[in-house]
Amino acid sequence: MKIDGSCVCGNITYEADVIEDEVSLCNCTDCQKFSGSAFRVGVLTEDSRFTLKTGRLKEYVKTAESGGRRIQAFCPDCGTHLYSTSEGGGPKQLRIRTSTANQRNSLVPKKQGWMRSAQRWLTDLPGLPGVDTQH
């Protein structure tokens, strides 16, 4: 599936061909902190199928609980996370943050991980009252 997207400020824009069946939701505490939310959703692509159209990304290397090191790529101006990937050379897989894609409504998670860290209140969301816009 072809997608395009950007950071919040518009400095970074991209295009990618993603693997639609590889959309997943991560409940780990790192993703909670990076997203400022209860989880983060990503979709896989190969680095050869990702094109940075505008801007320059900043990178931060995070060492996970497992000891694995992951590059976190984000906009240096607004801080929006665009993707994560592994360190080192050679072909890579990128996990693009679906929240940055214009097609995010079509990128439905097919699985989720790190359930031990999932916020217990997530199952109660359908019962919360809501409004369509901010007043």
PDB file of C-alpha atoms in Angstrom:
ATOM      1  CA  MET A   1       0.000   0.000   0.000  1.00  0.00           C
ATOM      2  CA  LYS A   2       1.348   3.417  -0.896  1.00  0.00           C
ATOM      3  CA  ILE A   3       1.244   6.055   1.825  1.00  0.00           C
ATOM      4  CA  ASP A   4       2.489   9.589   2.318  1.00  0.00           C
ATOM      5  CA  GLY A   5       2.757  11.668   5.424  1.00  0.00           C
ATOM      6  CA  SER A   6       4.481  14.343   7.446  1.00  0.00           C
ATOM      7  CA  CYS A   7       5.432  15.593  10.864  1.00  0.00           C
ATOM      8  CA  VAL A   8       3.185  18.044  12.745  1.00  0.00           C
ATOM      9  CA  CYS A   9       5.007  21.182  11.530  1.00  0.00           C
ATOM     10  CA  GLY A  10       5.285  19.967   7.907  1.00  0.00           C
ATOM     11  CA  ASN A  11       9.090  20.233   7.771  1.00  0.00           C
ATOM     12  CA  ILE A  12       9.388  16.473   7.153  1.00  0.00           C
ATOM     13  CA  THR A  13       7.402  14.801   4.382  1.00  0.00           C
ATOM     14  CA  TYR A  14       7.727  11.263   3.071  1.00  0.00           C
ATOM     15  CA  GLU A  15       6.304   8.593   0.795  1.00  0.00           C
ATOM     16  CA  ALA A  16       6.464   4.845   1.350  1.00  0.00           C
ATOM     17  CA  ASP A  17       5.172   1.525   0.128  1.00  0.00           C
ATOM     18  CA  VAL A  18       4.182  -0.330   3.313  1.00  0.00           C
ATOM     19  CA  ILE A  19       3.173  -3.871   4.218  1.00  0.00           C
ATOM     20  CA  GLU A  20      -0.493  -3.427   5.112  1.00  0.00           C
ATOM     21  CA  ASP A  21      -0.671  -6.741   6.997  1.00  0.00           C
ATOM     22  CA  GLU A  22       2.243  -5.630   9.202  1.00  0.00           C
ATOM     23  CA  VAL A  23       0.478  -2.912  11.182  1.00  0.00           C
ATOM     24  CA  SER A  24       0.959  -3.498  14.883  1.00  0.00           C
ATOM     25  CA  LEU A  25       0.239  -1.782  18.157  1.00  0.00           C
ATOM     26  CA  CYS A  26       2.962  -1.682  20.825  1.00  0.00           C
ATOM     27  CA  ASN A  27       2.113  -1.348  24.515  1.00  0.00           C
ATOM     28  CA  CYS A  28       5.702  -1.222  25.831  1.00  0.00           C
ATOM     29  CA  THR A  29       6.588   1.525  28.273  1.00  0.00           C
ATOM     30  CA  ASP A  30       9.094   3.041  25.809  1.00  0.00           C
ATOM     31  CA  CYS A  31       6.341   3.461  23.201  1.00  0.00           C
ATOM     32  CA  GLN A  32       4.051   4.918  25.854  1.00  0.00           C
ATOM     33  CA  LYS A  33       6.676   7.511  26.756  1.00  0.00           C
ATOM     34  CA  PHE A  34       7.650   8.283  23.139  1.00  0.00           C
ATOM     35  CA  SER A  35       4.023   8.737  22.084  1.00  0.00           C
ATOM     36  CA  GLY A  36       2.759  10.444  25.222  1.00  0.00           C
ATOM     37  CA  SER A  37      -0.121   7.975  25.077  1.00  0.00           C
ATOM     38  CA  ALA A  38      -1.033   4.411  26.051  1.00  0.00           C
ATOM     39  CA  PHE A  39       0.580   2.805  22.975  1.00  0.00           C
ATOM     40  CA  ARG A  40       2.144   3.459  19.582  1.00  0.00           C
ATOM     41  CA  VAL A  41       1.076   2.031  16.203  1.00  0.00           C
ATOM     42  CA  GLY A  42       3.539   1.289  13.416  1.00  0.00           C
ATOM     43  CA  VAL A  43       3.647  -0.269   9.964  1.00  0.00           C
ATOM     44  CA  LEU A  44       6.620  -2.041   8.387  1.00  0.00           C
ATOM     45  CA  THR A  45       8.404  -1.153   5.188  1.00  0.00           C
ATOM     46  CA  GLU A  46      11.840  -1.740   3.711  1.00  0.00           C
ATOM     47  CA  ASP A  47      14.200   1.253   3.735  1.00  0.00           C
ATOM     48  CA  SER A  48      14.372   0.980  -0.066  1.00  0.00           C
ATOM     49  CA  ARG A  49      10.597   1.628  -0.167  1.00  0.00           C
ATOM     50  CA  PHE A  50      10.778   4.795   1.941  1.00  0.00           C
ATOM     51  CA  THR A  51      11.505   8.211   0.407  1.00  0.00           C
ATOM     52  CA  LEU A  52      12.183  11.277   2.511  1.00  0.00           C
ATOM     53  CA  LYS A  53      10.698  14.067   0.357  1.00  0.00           C
ATOM     54  CA  THR A  54      11.578  17.124   2.468  1.00  0.00           C
ATOM     55  CA  GLY A  55      13.551  17.931   5.586  1.00  0.00           C
ATOM     56  CA  ARG A  56      16.269  16.212   7.567  1.00  0.00           C
ATOM     57  CA  LEU A  57      15.558  13.781  10.372  1.00  0.00           C
ATOM     58  CA  LYS A  58      17.271  13.733  13.746  1.00  0.00           C
ATOM     59  CA  GLU A  59      18.053  10.347  15.299  1.00  0.00           C
ATOM     60  CA  TYR A  60      18.120   9.094  18.859  1.00  0.00           C
ATOM     61  CA  VAL A  61      19.339   5.582  19.729  1.00  0.00           C
ATOM     62  CA  LYS A  62      17.300   3.923  22.484  1.00  0.00           C
ATOM     63  CA  THR A  63      18.495   0.793  24.276  1.00  0.00           C
ATOM     64  CA  ALA A  64      15.477  -1.370  25.033  1.00  0.00           C
ATOM     65  CA  GLU A  65      14.860  -3.615  28.036  1.00  0.00           C
ATOM     66  CA  SER A  66      16.038  -6.523  25.850  1.00  0.00           C
ATOM     67  CA  GLY A  67      19.373  -4.780  25.253  1.00  0.00           C
ATOM     68  CA  GLY A  68      18.525  -4.184  21.600  1.00  0.00           C
ATOM     69  CA  ARG A  69      19.327  -0.747  20.233  1.00  0.00           C
ATOM     70  CA  ARG A  70      16.780   1.005  18.007  1.00  0.00           C
ATOM     71  CA  ILE A  71      17.174   4.223  16.076  1.00  0.00           C
ATOM     72  CA  GLN A  72      14.250   6.596  16.641  1.00  0.00           C
ATOM     73  CA  ALA A  73      13.954   9.086  13.742  1.00  0.00           C
ATOM     74  CA  PHE A  74      12.074  12.313  14.380  1.00  0.00           C
ATOM     75  CA  CYS A  75      11.609  15.909  13.219  1.00  0.00           C
ATOM     76  CA  PRO A  76      14.231  18.173  14.834  1.00  0.00           C
ATOM     77  CA  ASP A  77      11.759  21.088  14.863  1.00  0.00           C
ATOM     78  CA  CYS A  78       8.475  19.712  16.248  1.00  0.00           C
ATOM     79  CA  GLY A  79       9.666  16.371  17.659  1.00  0.00           C
ATOM     80  CA  THR A  80       7.215  14.164  15.752  1.00  0.00           C
ATOM     81  CA  HIS A  81       8.467  10.567  15.608  1.00  0.00           C
ATOM     82  CA  LEU A  82       8.476   9.256  12.033  1.00  0.00           C
ATOM     83  CA  TYR A  83       9.938   5.744  12.346  1.00  0.00           C
ATOM     84  CA  SER A  84      12.280   3.400  14.167  1.00  0.00           C
ATOM     85  CA  THR A  85      14.868   1.023  12.724  1.00  0.00           C
ATOM     86  CA  SER A  86      17.914  -1.007  13.704  1.00  0.00           C
ATOM     87  CA  GLU A  87      21.494   0.218  13.866  1.00  0.00           C
ATOM     88  CA  GLY A  88      24.215  -0.818  11.429  1.00  0.00           C
ATOM     89  CA  GLY A  89      24.591  -1.161   7.693  1.00  0.00           C
ATOM     90  CA  GLY A  90      22.745  -3.151   5.094  1.00  0.00           C
ATOM     91  CA  PRO A  91      19.070  -3.266   4.184  1.00  0.00           C
ATOM     92  CA  LYS A  92      16.757  -2.293   7.025  1.00  0.00           C
ATOM     93  CA  GLN A  93      13.138  -2.475   7.978  1.00  0.00           C
ATOM     94  CA  LEU A  94      11.517   0.755   9.128  1.00  0.00           C
ATOM     95  CA  ARG A  95       8.528   0.846  11.443  1.00  0.00           C
ATOM     96  CA  ILE A  96       6.718   3.993  10.328  1.00  0.00           C
ATOM     97  CA  ARG A  97       4.474   5.629  12.920  1.00  0.00           C
ATOM     98  CA  THR A  98       1.007   5.365  11.396  1.00  0.00           C
ATOM     99  CA  SER A  99      -0.077   8.582  13.108  1.00  0.00           C
ATOM    100  CA  THR A 100       2.130  10.484  10.616  1.00  0.00           C
ATOM    101  CA  ALA A 101       0.498   8.925   7.525  1.00  0.00           C
ATOM    102  CA  ASN A 102      -2.315  10.636   5.648  1.00  0.00           C
ATOM    103  CA  GLN A 103      -3.829   7.149   5.199  1.00  0.00           C
ATOM    104  CA  ARG A 104      -3.775   6.353   8.947  1.00  0.00           C
ATOM    105  CA  ASN A 105      -7.474   5.392   9.025  1.00  0.00           C
ATOM    106  CA  SER A 106      -6.702   2.548   6.591  1.00  0.00           C
ATOM    107  CA  LEU A 107      -3.729   1.277   8.633  1.00  0.00           C
ATOM    108  CA  VAL A 108      -5.605  -0.909  11.094  1.00  0.00           C
ATOM    109  CA  PRO A 109      -3.504  -2.882  13.612  1.00  0.00           C
ATOM    110  CA  LYS A 110      -3.500  -6.638  13.016  1.00  0.00           C
ATOM    111  CA  LYS A 111      -1.672  -7.522  16.256  1.00  0.00           C
ATOM    112  CA  GLN A 112      -0.297  -6.004  19.440  1.00  0.00           C
ATOM    113  CA  GLY A 113       2.685  -6.636  21.628  1.00  0.00           C
ATOM    114  CA  TRP A 114       3.998  -6.020  25.135  1.00  0.00           C
ATOM    115  CA  MET A 115       0.636  -6.830  26.684  1.00  0.00           C
ATOM    116  CA  ARG A 116       2.189  -6.968  30.163  1.00  0.00           C
ATOM    117  CA  SER A 117       2.631  -3.166  29.905  1.00  0.00           C
ATOM    118  CA  ALA A 118      -0.792  -2.422  28.407  1.00  0.00           C
ATOM    119  CA  GLN A 119      -2.852   0.131  30.302  1.00  0.00           C
ATOM    120  CA  ARG A 120      -5.718  -1.708  31.978  1.00  0.00           C
ATOM    121  CA  TRP A 121      -8.144   1.164  31.350  1.00  0.00           C
ATOM    122  CA  LEU A 122      -7.972   0.720  27.554  1.00  0.00           C
ATOM    123  CA  THR A 123     -10.825  -1.813  27.662  1.00  0.00           C
ATOM    124  CA  ASP A 124     -13.066   0.846  29.241  1.00  0.00           C
ATOM    125  CA  LEU A 125     -12.715   3.403  26.404  1.00  0.00           C
ATOM    126  CA  PRO A 126     -15.921   2.485  24.513  1.00  0.00           C
ATOM    127  CA  GLY A 127     -17.938   3.487  27.610  1.00  0.00           C
ATOM    128  CA  LEU A 128     -16.426   6.966  27.956  1.00  0.00           C
ATOM    129  CA  PRO A 129     -18.570   9.919  26.897  1.00  0.00           C
ATOM    130  CA  GLY A 130     -17.106  11.910  24.010  1.00  0.00           C
ATOM    131  CA  VAL A 131     -17.492  15.039  21.892  1.00  0.00           C
ATOM    132  CA  ASP A 132     -16.769  15.521  18.174  1.00  0.00           C
ATOM    133  CA  THR A 133     -14.523  18.588  18.557  1.00  0.00           C
ATOM    134  CA  GLN A 134     -12.827  20.636  21.279  1.00  0.00           C
ATOM    135  CA  HIS A 135     -15.032  23.400  22.692  1.00  0.00           C
TER     136      HIS A 135
END
